[in-house]
Amino acid sequence: MNQSQDETQGDKRVLPIVVRIERATPPGRTDALEAAARAVLTLLDDLRSAEQGEWSAAVREWERLGIRKVVRRARGAEWRRVLDLPGITVTHGTAEVRVHPPVPLDDWPKDLSRLQVRGTELEDTAPPPVPPAEGVVLWINPGLTMSAGKAMAQAGHAAQLAWWGSEEAARKAWREAGLALAVRAAAPGQWERLAGSGLPVVRDAGFTEIEPGSCTVVAEAPWLEAPGYRPPGEGPLRDAG
């Protein structure tokens, strides 16, 4: 299944994701990517995003017009102000990430709009372990160079495509497993197989860092490989980087 993603301007909404990056204790890159992906899933599965929930209208409009995500960084007092805004905080390993309900592209809350997009150059202090064989893995294109912030947004896209493509039984099992997932860079030969496998693949709109149409992440899970699997909804999803 190939989910094509692009974006047209207009009455757009964007999902704000904030990663905590303190000068003395920055998070590891992989932890930050996995926290961002899990934060997106947590928001999608939250009762406030469901029908009649307080975030429902914003989430539905965001999904209808595109699922763009923008990652910004915060530290110190900035982070404390972010915690006062509606949202969900996910802590994973060394990373703390907060996701907020979608906001208009040109009308962010002040305490979010003043945060910086740049400065998300994170590194791992050790190679990440081999992911579980039966789990959800978001495989990153090894041929692309992306900042951690860009890669966090792309991992969030892939997690969302996997969620949309999961039947309720699979969602229930994933939920009971704590929405566990791994984010890893694919090996070159492995990436070629994954990108042509029919699994959910993110194609970036090319607004930042990489060329339009670039395949950035493939979501792999056993139930997404089941015979007869088809993407949910009608027509391609619209999205951007």
PDB file of C-alpha atoms in Angstrom:
ATOM      1  CA  MET A   1       0.000   0.000   0.000  1.00  0.00           C
ATOM      2  CA  ASN A   2       1.478   3.292  -1.080  1.00  0.00           C
ATOM      3  CA  GLN A   3       0.035   6.337   0.672  1.00  0.00           C
ATOM      4  CA  SER A   4       0.817   9.378  -1.483  1.00  0.00           C
ATOM      5  CA  GLN A   5       1.244  12.535   0.535  1.00  0.00           C
ATOM      6  CA  ASP A   6       1.236  16.130  -0.633  1.00  0.00           C
ATOM      7  CA  GLU A   7      -0.129  19.419   0.601  1.00  0.00           C
ATOM      8  CA  THR A   8      -1.968  22.391  -0.813  1.00  0.00           C
ATOM      9  CA  GLN A   9      -2.152  25.661   1.047  1.00  0.00           C
ATOM     10  CA  GLY A  10      -5.447  26.959   2.326  1.00  0.00           C
ATOM     11  CA  ASP A  11      -7.259  26.459   5.586  1.00  0.00           C
ATOM     12  CA  LYS A  12      -4.580  24.073   6.775  1.00  0.00           C
ATOM     13  CA  ARG A  13      -4.113  22.650  10.225  1.00  0.00           C
ATOM     14  CA  VAL A  14      -0.886  21.338  11.657  1.00  0.00           C
ATOM     15  CA  LEU A  15      -0.081  19.009  14.538  1.00  0.00           C
ATOM     16  CA  PRO A  16       2.416  20.677  16.901  1.00  0.00           C
ATOM     17  CA  ILE A  17       5.014  18.345  18.404  1.00  0.00           C
ATOM     18  CA  VAL A  18       7.478  19.716  20.949  1.00  0.00           C
ATOM     19  CA  VAL A  19      10.617  17.885  22.000  1.00  0.00           C
ATOM     20  CA  ARG A  20      12.385  18.840  25.217  1.00  0.00           C
ATOM     21  CA  ILE A  21      16.065  19.538  24.538  1.00  0.00           C
ATOM     22  CA  GLU A  22      17.932  20.789  27.577  1.00  0.00           C
ATOM     23  CA  ARG A  23      21.488  21.948  26.857  1.00  0.00           C
ATOM     24  CA  ALA A  24      23.112  19.633  29.384  1.00  0.00           C
ATOM     25  CA  THR A  25      20.894  16.604  28.808  1.00  0.00           C
ATOM     26  CA  PRO A  26      19.657  16.344  25.210  1.00  0.00           C
ATOM     27  CA  PRO A  27      17.707  13.200  24.373  1.00  0.00           C
ATOM     28  CA  GLY A  28      19.028  10.469  22.118  1.00  0.00           C
ATOM     29  CA  ARG A  29      17.916  10.684  18.509  1.00  0.00           C
ATOM     30  CA  THR A  30      16.215   7.280  18.378  1.00  0.00           C
ATOM     31  CA  ASP A  31      14.420   7.892  21.682  1.00  0.00           C
ATOM     32  CA  ALA A  32      13.115  11.196  20.324  1.00  0.00           C
ATOM     33  CA  LEU A  33      11.885   9.616  17.080  1.00  0.00           C
ATOM     34  CA  GLU A  34      10.127   6.806  18.917  1.00  0.00           C
ATOM     35  CA  ALA A  35       8.599   9.190  21.452  1.00  0.00           C
ATOM     36  CA  ALA A  36       7.219  11.384  18.668  1.00  0.00           C
ATOM     37  CA  ALA A  37       5.668   8.432  16.837  1.00  0.00           C
ATOM     38  CA  ARG A  38       4.112   7.126  20.037  1.00  0.00           C
ATOM     39  CA  ALA A  39       2.836  10.601  20.921  1.00  0.00           C
ATOM     40  CA  VAL A  40       0.976  10.804  17.595  1.00  0.00           C
ATOM     41  CA  LEU A  41      -0.614   7.407  18.228  1.00  0.00           C
ATOM     42  CA  THR A  42      -1.545   8.394  21.780  1.00  0.00           C
ATOM     43  CA  LEU A  43      -3.330  11.506  20.539  1.00  0.00           C
ATOM     44  CA  LEU A  44      -5.195   9.565  17.846  1.00  0.00           C
ATOM     45  CA  ASP A  45      -6.323   6.988  20.420  1.00  0.00           C
ATOM     46  CA  ASP A  46      -7.253   9.544  23.091  1.00  0.00           C
ATOM     47  CA  LEU A  47     -10.944   9.887  23.966  1.00  0.00           C
ATOM     48  CA  ARG A  48     -10.643  13.633  23.435  1.00  0.00           C
ATOM     49  CA  SER A  49      -9.928  12.934  19.741  1.00  0.00           C
ATOM     50  CA  ALA A  50     -12.895  10.586  19.359  1.00  0.00           C
ATOM     51  CA  GLU A  51     -16.359  11.614  18.194  1.00  0.00           C
ATOM     52  CA  GLN A  52     -17.846  14.179  20.587  1.00  0.00           C
ATOM     53  CA  GLY A  53     -14.434  14.657  22.212  1.00  0.00           C
ATOM     54  CA  GLU A  54     -13.136  18.181  22.785  1.00  0.00           C
ATOM     55  CA  TRP A  55     -10.375  17.721  20.188  1.00  0.00           C
ATOM     56  CA  SER A  56     -12.519  15.837  17.676  1.00  0.00           C
ATOM     57  CA  ALA A  57     -13.380  18.723  15.349  1.00  0.00           C
ATOM     58  CA  ALA A  58      -9.760  19.901  15.131  1.00  0.00           C
ATOM     59  CA  VAL A  59      -8.461  16.376  14.529  1.00  0.00           C
ATOM     60  CA  ARG A  60     -11.069  15.582  11.849  1.00  0.00           C
ATOM     61  CA  GLU A  61     -10.363  18.841  10.007  1.00  0.00           C
ATOM     62  CA  TRP A  62      -6.626  18.188  10.201  1.00  0.00           C
ATOM     63  CA  GLU A  63      -7.079  14.692   8.808  1.00  0.00           C
ATOM     64  CA  ARG A  64      -9.338  15.966   6.033  1.00  0.00           C
ATOM     65  CA  LEU A  65      -6.962  18.669   4.828  1.00  0.00           C
ATOM     66  CA  GLY A  66      -3.673  16.874   5.448  1.00  0.00           C
ATOM     67  CA  ILE A  67      -1.764  15.455   8.397  1.00  0.00           C
ATOM     68  CA  ARG A  68       1.134  17.883   8.481  1.00  0.00           C
ATOM     69  CA  LYS A  69       3.280  17.806  11.607  1.00  0.00           C
ATOM     70  CA  VAL A  70       5.798  20.409  12.752  1.00  0.00           C
ATOM     71  CA  VAL A  71       8.386  19.656  15.437  1.00  0.00           C
ATOM     72  CA  ARG A  72       9.791  22.421  17.625  1.00  0.00           C
ATOM     73  CA  ARG A  73      12.161  22.331  20.563  1.00  0.00           C
ATOM     74  CA  ALA A  74      11.826  23.728  24.071  1.00  0.00           C
ATOM     75  CA  ARG A  75      13.900  23.926  27.221  1.00  0.00           C
ATOM     76  CA  GLY A  76      13.611  25.346  30.712  1.00  0.00           C
ATOM     77  CA  ALA A  77      10.805  27.881  31.094  1.00  0.00           C
ATOM     78  CA  GLU A  78       9.733  27.284  27.485  1.00  0.00           C
ATOM     79  CA  TRP A  79       9.022  23.648  28.280  1.00  0.00           C
ATOM     80  CA  ARG A  80       7.146  24.540  31.463  1.00  0.00           C
ATOM     81  CA  ARG A  81       4.883  26.886  29.487  1.00  0.00           C
ATOM     82  CA  VAL A  82       4.262  24.164  26.921  1.00  0.00           C
ATOM     83  CA  LEU A  83       3.062  21.868  29.709  1.00  0.00           C
ATOM     84  CA  ASP A  84       0.336  24.392  30.568  1.00  0.00           C
ATOM     85  CA  LEU A  85      -1.221  24.071  27.100  1.00  0.00           C
ATOM     86  CA  PRO A  86      -3.678  21.301  26.151  1.00  0.00           C
ATOM     87  CA  GLY A  87      -1.783  18.238  25.011  1.00  0.00           C
ATOM     88  CA  ILE A  88      -0.216  14.905  25.908  1.00  0.00           C
ATOM     89  CA  THR A  89       3.326  14.258  27.125  1.00  0.00           C
ATOM     90  CA  VAL A  90       5.083  11.023  26.209  1.00  0.00           C
ATOM     91  CA  THR A  91       8.306  10.012  27.939  1.00  0.00           C
ATOM     92  CA  HIS A  92      10.415   7.348  26.278  1.00  0.00           C
ATOM     93  CA  GLY A  93      13.961   6.562  27.324  1.00  0.00           C
ATOM     94  CA  THR A  94      15.865   9.840  27.384  1.00  0.00           C
ATOM     95  CA  ALA A  95      13.182  11.755  25.457  1.00  0.00           C
ATOM     96  CA  GLU A  96      10.207  13.850  26.503  1.00  0.00           C
ATOM     97  CA  VAL A  97       7.822  14.857  23.729  1.00  0.00           C
ATOM     98  CA  ARG A  98       4.547  16.740  23.951  1.00  0.00           C
ATOM     99  CA  VAL A  99       1.904  16.624  21.237  1.00  0.00           C
ATOM    100  CA  HIS A 100      -0.886  19.185  21.040  1.00  0.00           C
ATOM    101  CA  PRO A 101      -4.244  19.068  19.253  1.00  0.00           C
ATOM    102  CA  PRO A 102      -4.044  20.432  15.697  1.00  0.00           C
ATOM    103  CA  VAL A 103      -3.937  24.208  15.258  1.00  0.00           C
ATOM    104  CA  PRO A 104      -4.407  26.466  12.203  1.00  0.00           C
ATOM    105  CA  LEU A 105      -1.223  26.678  10.179  1.00  0.00           C
ATOM    106  CA  ASP A 106      -1.088  30.474  10.524  1.00  0.00           C
ATOM    107  CA  ASP A 107      -2.502  30.803  14.057  1.00  0.00           C
ATOM    108  CA  TRP A 108      -0.381  28.886  16.570  1.00  0.00           C
ATOM    109  CA  PRO A 109      -0.725  29.563  20.318  1.00  0.00           C
ATOM    110  CA  LYS A 110       1.873  32.147  21.296  1.00  0.00           C
ATOM    111  CA  ASP A 111       3.839  29.830  23.586  1.00  0.00           C
ATOM    112  CA  LEU A 112       4.214  27.349  20.708  1.00  0.00           C
ATOM    113  CA  SER A 113       4.797  29.791  17.855  1.00  0.00           C
ATOM    114  CA  ARG A 114       7.812  31.348  19.589  1.00  0.00           C
ATOM    115  CA  LEU A 115       9.615  27.994  19.829  1.00  0.00           C
ATOM    116  CA  GLN A 116      12.427  27.225  17.401  1.00  0.00           C
ATOM    117  CA  VAL A 117      12.246  24.625  14.655  1.00  0.00           C
ATOM    118  CA  ARG A 118      16.003  24.608  14.184  1.00  0.00           C
ATOM    119  CA  GLY A 119      18.342  23.071  16.717  1.00  0.00           C
ATOM    120  CA  THR A 120      17.065  19.505  16.709  1.00  0.00           C
ATOM    121  CA  GLU A 121      20.385  17.928  15.791  1.00  0.00           C
ATOM    122  CA  LEU A 122      20.377  14.910  18.095  1.00  0.00           C
ATOM    123  CA  GLU A 123      22.662  11.881  18.234  1.00  0.00           C
ATOM    124  CA  ASP A 124      22.573   8.428  19.768  1.00  0.00           C
ATOM    125  CA  THR A 125      25.331   7.610  22.228  1.00  0.00           C
ATOM    126  CA  ALA A 126      25.195   3.941  21.191  1.00  0.00           C
ATOM    127  CA  PRO A 127      23.706   2.002  18.282  1.00  0.00           C
ATOM    128  CA  PRO A 128      20.032   1.142  18.927  1.00  0.00           C
ATOM    129  CA  PRO A 129      19.281  -2.551  19.511  1.00  0.00           C
ATOM    130  CA  VAL A 130      17.768  -4.848  16.923  1.00  0.00           C
ATOM    131  CA  PRO A 131      13.982  -4.297  16.943  1.00  0.00           C
ATOM    132  CA  PRO A 132      11.625  -7.101  18.037  1.00  0.00           C
ATOM    133  CA  ALA A 133      10.754  -9.475  15.213  1.00  0.00           C
ATOM    134  CA  GLU A 134       6.991  -9.293  15.801  1.00  0.00           C
ATOM    135  CA  GLY A 135       6.634  -5.624  16.681  1.00  0.00           C
ATOM    136  CA  VAL A 136       5.815  -2.461  14.769  1.00  0.00           C
ATOM    137  CA  VAL A 137       8.913  -1.059  13.082  1.00  0.00           C
ATOM    138  CA  LEU A 138       9.135   2.259  11.284  1.00  0.00           C
ATOM    139  CA  TRP A 139      11.998   1.936   8.809  1.00  0.00           C
ATOM    140  CA  ILE A 140      13.757   5.143   7.744  1.00  0.00           C
ATOM    141  CA  ASN A 141      15.191   5.579   4.260  1.00  0.00           C
ATOM    142  CA  PRO A 142      18.977   5.264   4.709  1.00  0.00           C
ATOM    143  CA  GLY A 143      19.604   7.364   1.601  1.00  0.00           C
ATOM    144  CA  LEU A 144      18.141  10.566   3.047  1.00  0.00           C
ATOM    145  CA  THR A 145      19.687  13.048   5.446  1.00  0.00           C
ATOM    146  CA  MET A 146      17.133  14.534   7.842  1.00  0.00           C
ATOM    147  CA  SER A 147      17.409  16.514  11.048  1.00  0.00           C
ATOM    148  CA  ALA A 148      15.974  14.805  14.108  1.00  0.00           C
ATOM    149  CA  GLY A 149      12.979  17.154  13.988  1.00  0.00           C
ATOM    150  CA  LYS A 150      12.244  16.279  10.375  1.00  0.00           C
ATOM    151  CA  ALA A 151      12.677  12.572  11.063  1.00  0.00           C
ATOM    152  CA  MET A 152      10.388  12.826  14.099  1.00  0.00           C
ATOM    153  CA  ALA A 153       7.618  14.230  11.915  1.00  0.00           C
ATOM    154  CA  GLN A 154       8.164  11.513   9.317  1.00  0.00           C
ATOM    155  CA  ALA A 155       8.071   8.784  11.964  1.00  0.00           C
ATOM    156  CA  GLY A 156       4.829  10.302  13.216  1.00  0.00           C
ATOM    157  CA  HIS A 157       3.381  10.145   9.686  1.00  0.00           C
ATOM    158  CA  ALA A 158       4.328   6.471   9.364  1.00  0.00           C
ATOM    159  CA  ALA A 159       2.861   5.599  12.752  1.00  0.00           C
ATOM    160  CA  GLN A 160      -0.372   7.321  11.748  1.00  0.00           C
ATOM    161  CA  LEU A 161      -0.577   5.433   8.451  1.00  0.00           C
ATOM    162  CA  ALA A 162      -0.026   2.164  10.332  1.00  0.00           C
ATOM    163  CA  TRP A 163      -2.780   3.096  12.797  1.00  0.00           C
ATOM    164  CA  TRP A 164      -5.218   3.956  10.027  1.00  0.00           C
ATOM    165  CA  GLY A 165      -4.390   0.695   8.290  1.00  0.00           C
ATOM    166  CA  SER A 166      -4.961  -1.435  11.384  1.00  0.00           C
ATOM    167  CA  GLU A 167      -8.252  -3.195  12.001  1.00  0.00           C
ATOM    168  CA  GLU A 168      -9.776  -2.898  15.466  1.00  0.00           C
ATOM    169  CA  ALA A 169      -8.395  -6.231  16.665  1.00  0.00           C
ATOM    170  CA  ALA A 170      -4.875  -5.180  15.687  1.00  0.00           C
ATOM    171  CA  ARG A 171      -5.368  -1.775  17.294  1.00  0.00           C
ATOM    172  CA  LYS A 172      -6.548  -3.421  20.501  1.00  0.00           C
ATOM    173  CA  ALA A 173      -3.482  -5.633  20.640  1.00  0.00           C
ATOM    174  CA  TRP A 174      -1.205  -2.681  19.857  1.00  0.00           C
ATOM    175  CA  ARG A 175      -2.907  -0.609  22.540  1.00  0.00           C
ATOM    176  CA  GLU A 176      -2.493  -3.384  25.095  1.00  0.00           C
ATOM    177  CA  ALA A 177       1.210  -3.508  24.203  1.00  0.00           C
ATOM    178  CA  GLY A 178       1.499   0.181  25.118  1.00  0.00           C
ATOM    179  CA  LEU A 179       1.600   1.306  21.466  1.00  0.00           C
ATOM    180  CA  ALA A 180       5.101  -0.132  21.357  1.00  0.00           C
ATOM    181  CA  LEU A 181       7.169   0.523  18.269  1.00  0.00           C
ATOM    182  CA  ALA A 182      10.729   0.883  17.080  1.00  0.00           C
ATOM    183  CA  VAL A 183      12.271   3.364  14.655  1.00  0.00           C
ATOM    184  CA  ARG A 184      15.335   2.194  12.782  1.00  0.00           C
ATOM    185  CA  ALA A 185      17.310   3.060   9.666  1.00  0.00           C
ATOM    186  CA  ALA A 186      16.897   0.352   7.062  1.00  0.00           C
ATOM    187  CA  ALA A 187      19.856  -1.231   5.308  1.00  0.00           C
ATOM    188  CA  PRO A 188      20.050  -0.169   1.625  1.00  0.00           C
ATOM    189  CA  GLY A 189      18.954  -3.521   0.201  1.00  0.00           C
ATOM    190  CA  GLN A 190      16.301  -3.872   2.859  1.00  0.00           C
ATOM    191  CA  TRP A 191      14.928  -0.423   2.032  1.00  0.00           C
ATOM    192  CA  GLU A 192      14.426  -1.302  -1.616  1.00  0.00           C
ATOM    193  CA  ARG A 193      12.391  -4.344  -0.601  1.00  0.00           C
ATOM    194  CA  LEU A 194      10.333  -2.425   1.960  1.00  0.00           C
ATOM    195  CA  ALA A 195       9.563   0.499  -0.341  1.00  0.00           C
ATOM    196  CA  GLY A 196       8.155  -1.852  -2.972  1.00  0.00           C
ATOM    197  CA  SER A 197       6.384  -4.221  -0.592  1.00  0.00           C
ATOM    198  CA  GLY A 198       2.962  -2.577  -0.473  1.00  0.00           C
ATOM    199  CA  LEU A 199       3.380  -1.591   3.200  1.00  0.00           C
ATOM    200  CA  PRO A 200       2.426   1.962   4.260  1.00  0.00           C
ATOM    201  CA  VAL A 201       5.076   4.357   2.947  1.00  0.00           C
ATOM    202  CA  VAL A 202       5.417   8.069   3.630  1.00  0.00           C
ATOM    203  CA  ARG A 203       6.048  10.308   0.632  1.00  0.00           C
ATOM    204  CA  ASP A 204       7.165  13.761   1.665  1.00  0.00           C
ATOM    205  CA  ALA A 205       5.775  16.947   0.146  1.00  0.00           C
ATOM    206  CA  GLY A 206       9.242  18.484   0.016  1.00  0.00           C
ATOM    207  CA  PHE A 207       8.570  21.712   1.915  1.00  0.00           C
ATOM    208  CA  THR A 208      11.685  21.265   4.060  1.00  0.00           C
ATOM    209  CA  GLU A 209      15.040  19.504   3.807  1.00  0.00           C
ATOM    210  CA  ILE A 210      14.303  16.876   1.117  1.00  0.00           C
ATOM    211  CA  GLU A 211      12.972  16.645  -2.433  1.00  0.00           C
ATOM    212  CA  PRO A 212       9.206  16.409  -3.069  1.00  0.00           C
ATOM    213  CA  GLY A 213       7.968  12.842  -3.395  1.00  0.00           C
ATOM    214  CA  SER A 214      10.848  11.341  -1.435  1.00  0.00           C
ATOM    215  CA  CYS A 215       9.947   8.101   0.322  1.00  0.00           C
ATOM    216  CA  THR A 216      11.006   8.641   3.916  1.00  0.00           C
ATOM    217  CA  VAL A 217       9.609   5.903   6.166  1.00  0.00           C
ATOM    218  CA  VAL A 218       7.916   2.524   5.734  1.00  0.00           C
ATOM    219  CA  ALA A 219       5.725   1.082   8.511  1.00  0.00           C
ATOM    220  CA  GLU A 220       6.059  -2.669   8.994  1.00  0.00           C
ATOM    221  CA  ALA A 221       3.874  -4.861  11.199  1.00  0.00           C
ATOM    222  CA  PRO A 222       2.660  -8.455  10.775  1.00  0.00           C
ATOM    223  CA  TRP A 223      -0.990  -7.463  10.352  1.00  0.00           C
ATOM    224  CA  LEU A 224      -0.116  -4.908   7.668  1.00  0.00           C
ATOM    225  CA  GLU A 225       1.347  -7.746   5.603  1.00  0.00           C
ATOM    226  CA  ALA A 226      -1.779  -9.921   5.804  1.00  0.00           C
ATOM    227  CA  PRO A 227      -3.257 -11.098   2.472  1.00  0.00           C
ATOM    228  CA  GLY A 228      -6.012  -8.864   1.209  1.00  0.00           C
ATOM    229  CA  TYR A 229      -4.922  -5.847   3.256  1.00  0.00           C
ATOM    230  CA  ARG A 230      -6.207  -2.583   1.812  1.00  0.00           C
ATOM    231  CA  PRO A 231      -5.707   0.998   3.010  1.00  0.00           C
ATOM    232  CA  PRO A 232      -8.687   2.548   4.783  1.00  0.00           C
ATOM    233  CA  GLY A 233     -10.658   5.474   3.387  1.00  0.00           C
ATOM    234  CA  GLU A 234     -11.172   6.704  -0.115  1.00  0.00           C
ATOM    235  CA  GLY A 235      -8.373   7.941  -2.323  1.00  0.00           C
ATOM    236  CA  PRO A 236      -4.862   8.996  -1.301  1.00  0.00           C
ATOM    237  CA  LEU A 237      -4.137  10.684   1.997  1.00  0.00           C
ATOM    238  CA  ARG A 238      -2.869  14.232   1.758  1.00  0.00           C
ATOM    239  CA  ASP A 239       0.105  15.181   3.870  1.00  0.00           C
ATOM    240  CA  ALA A 240       3.326  17.105   4.046  1.00  0.00           C
ATOM    241  CA  GLY A 241       6.674  17.162   5.775  1.00  0.00           C
TER     242      GLY A 241
END
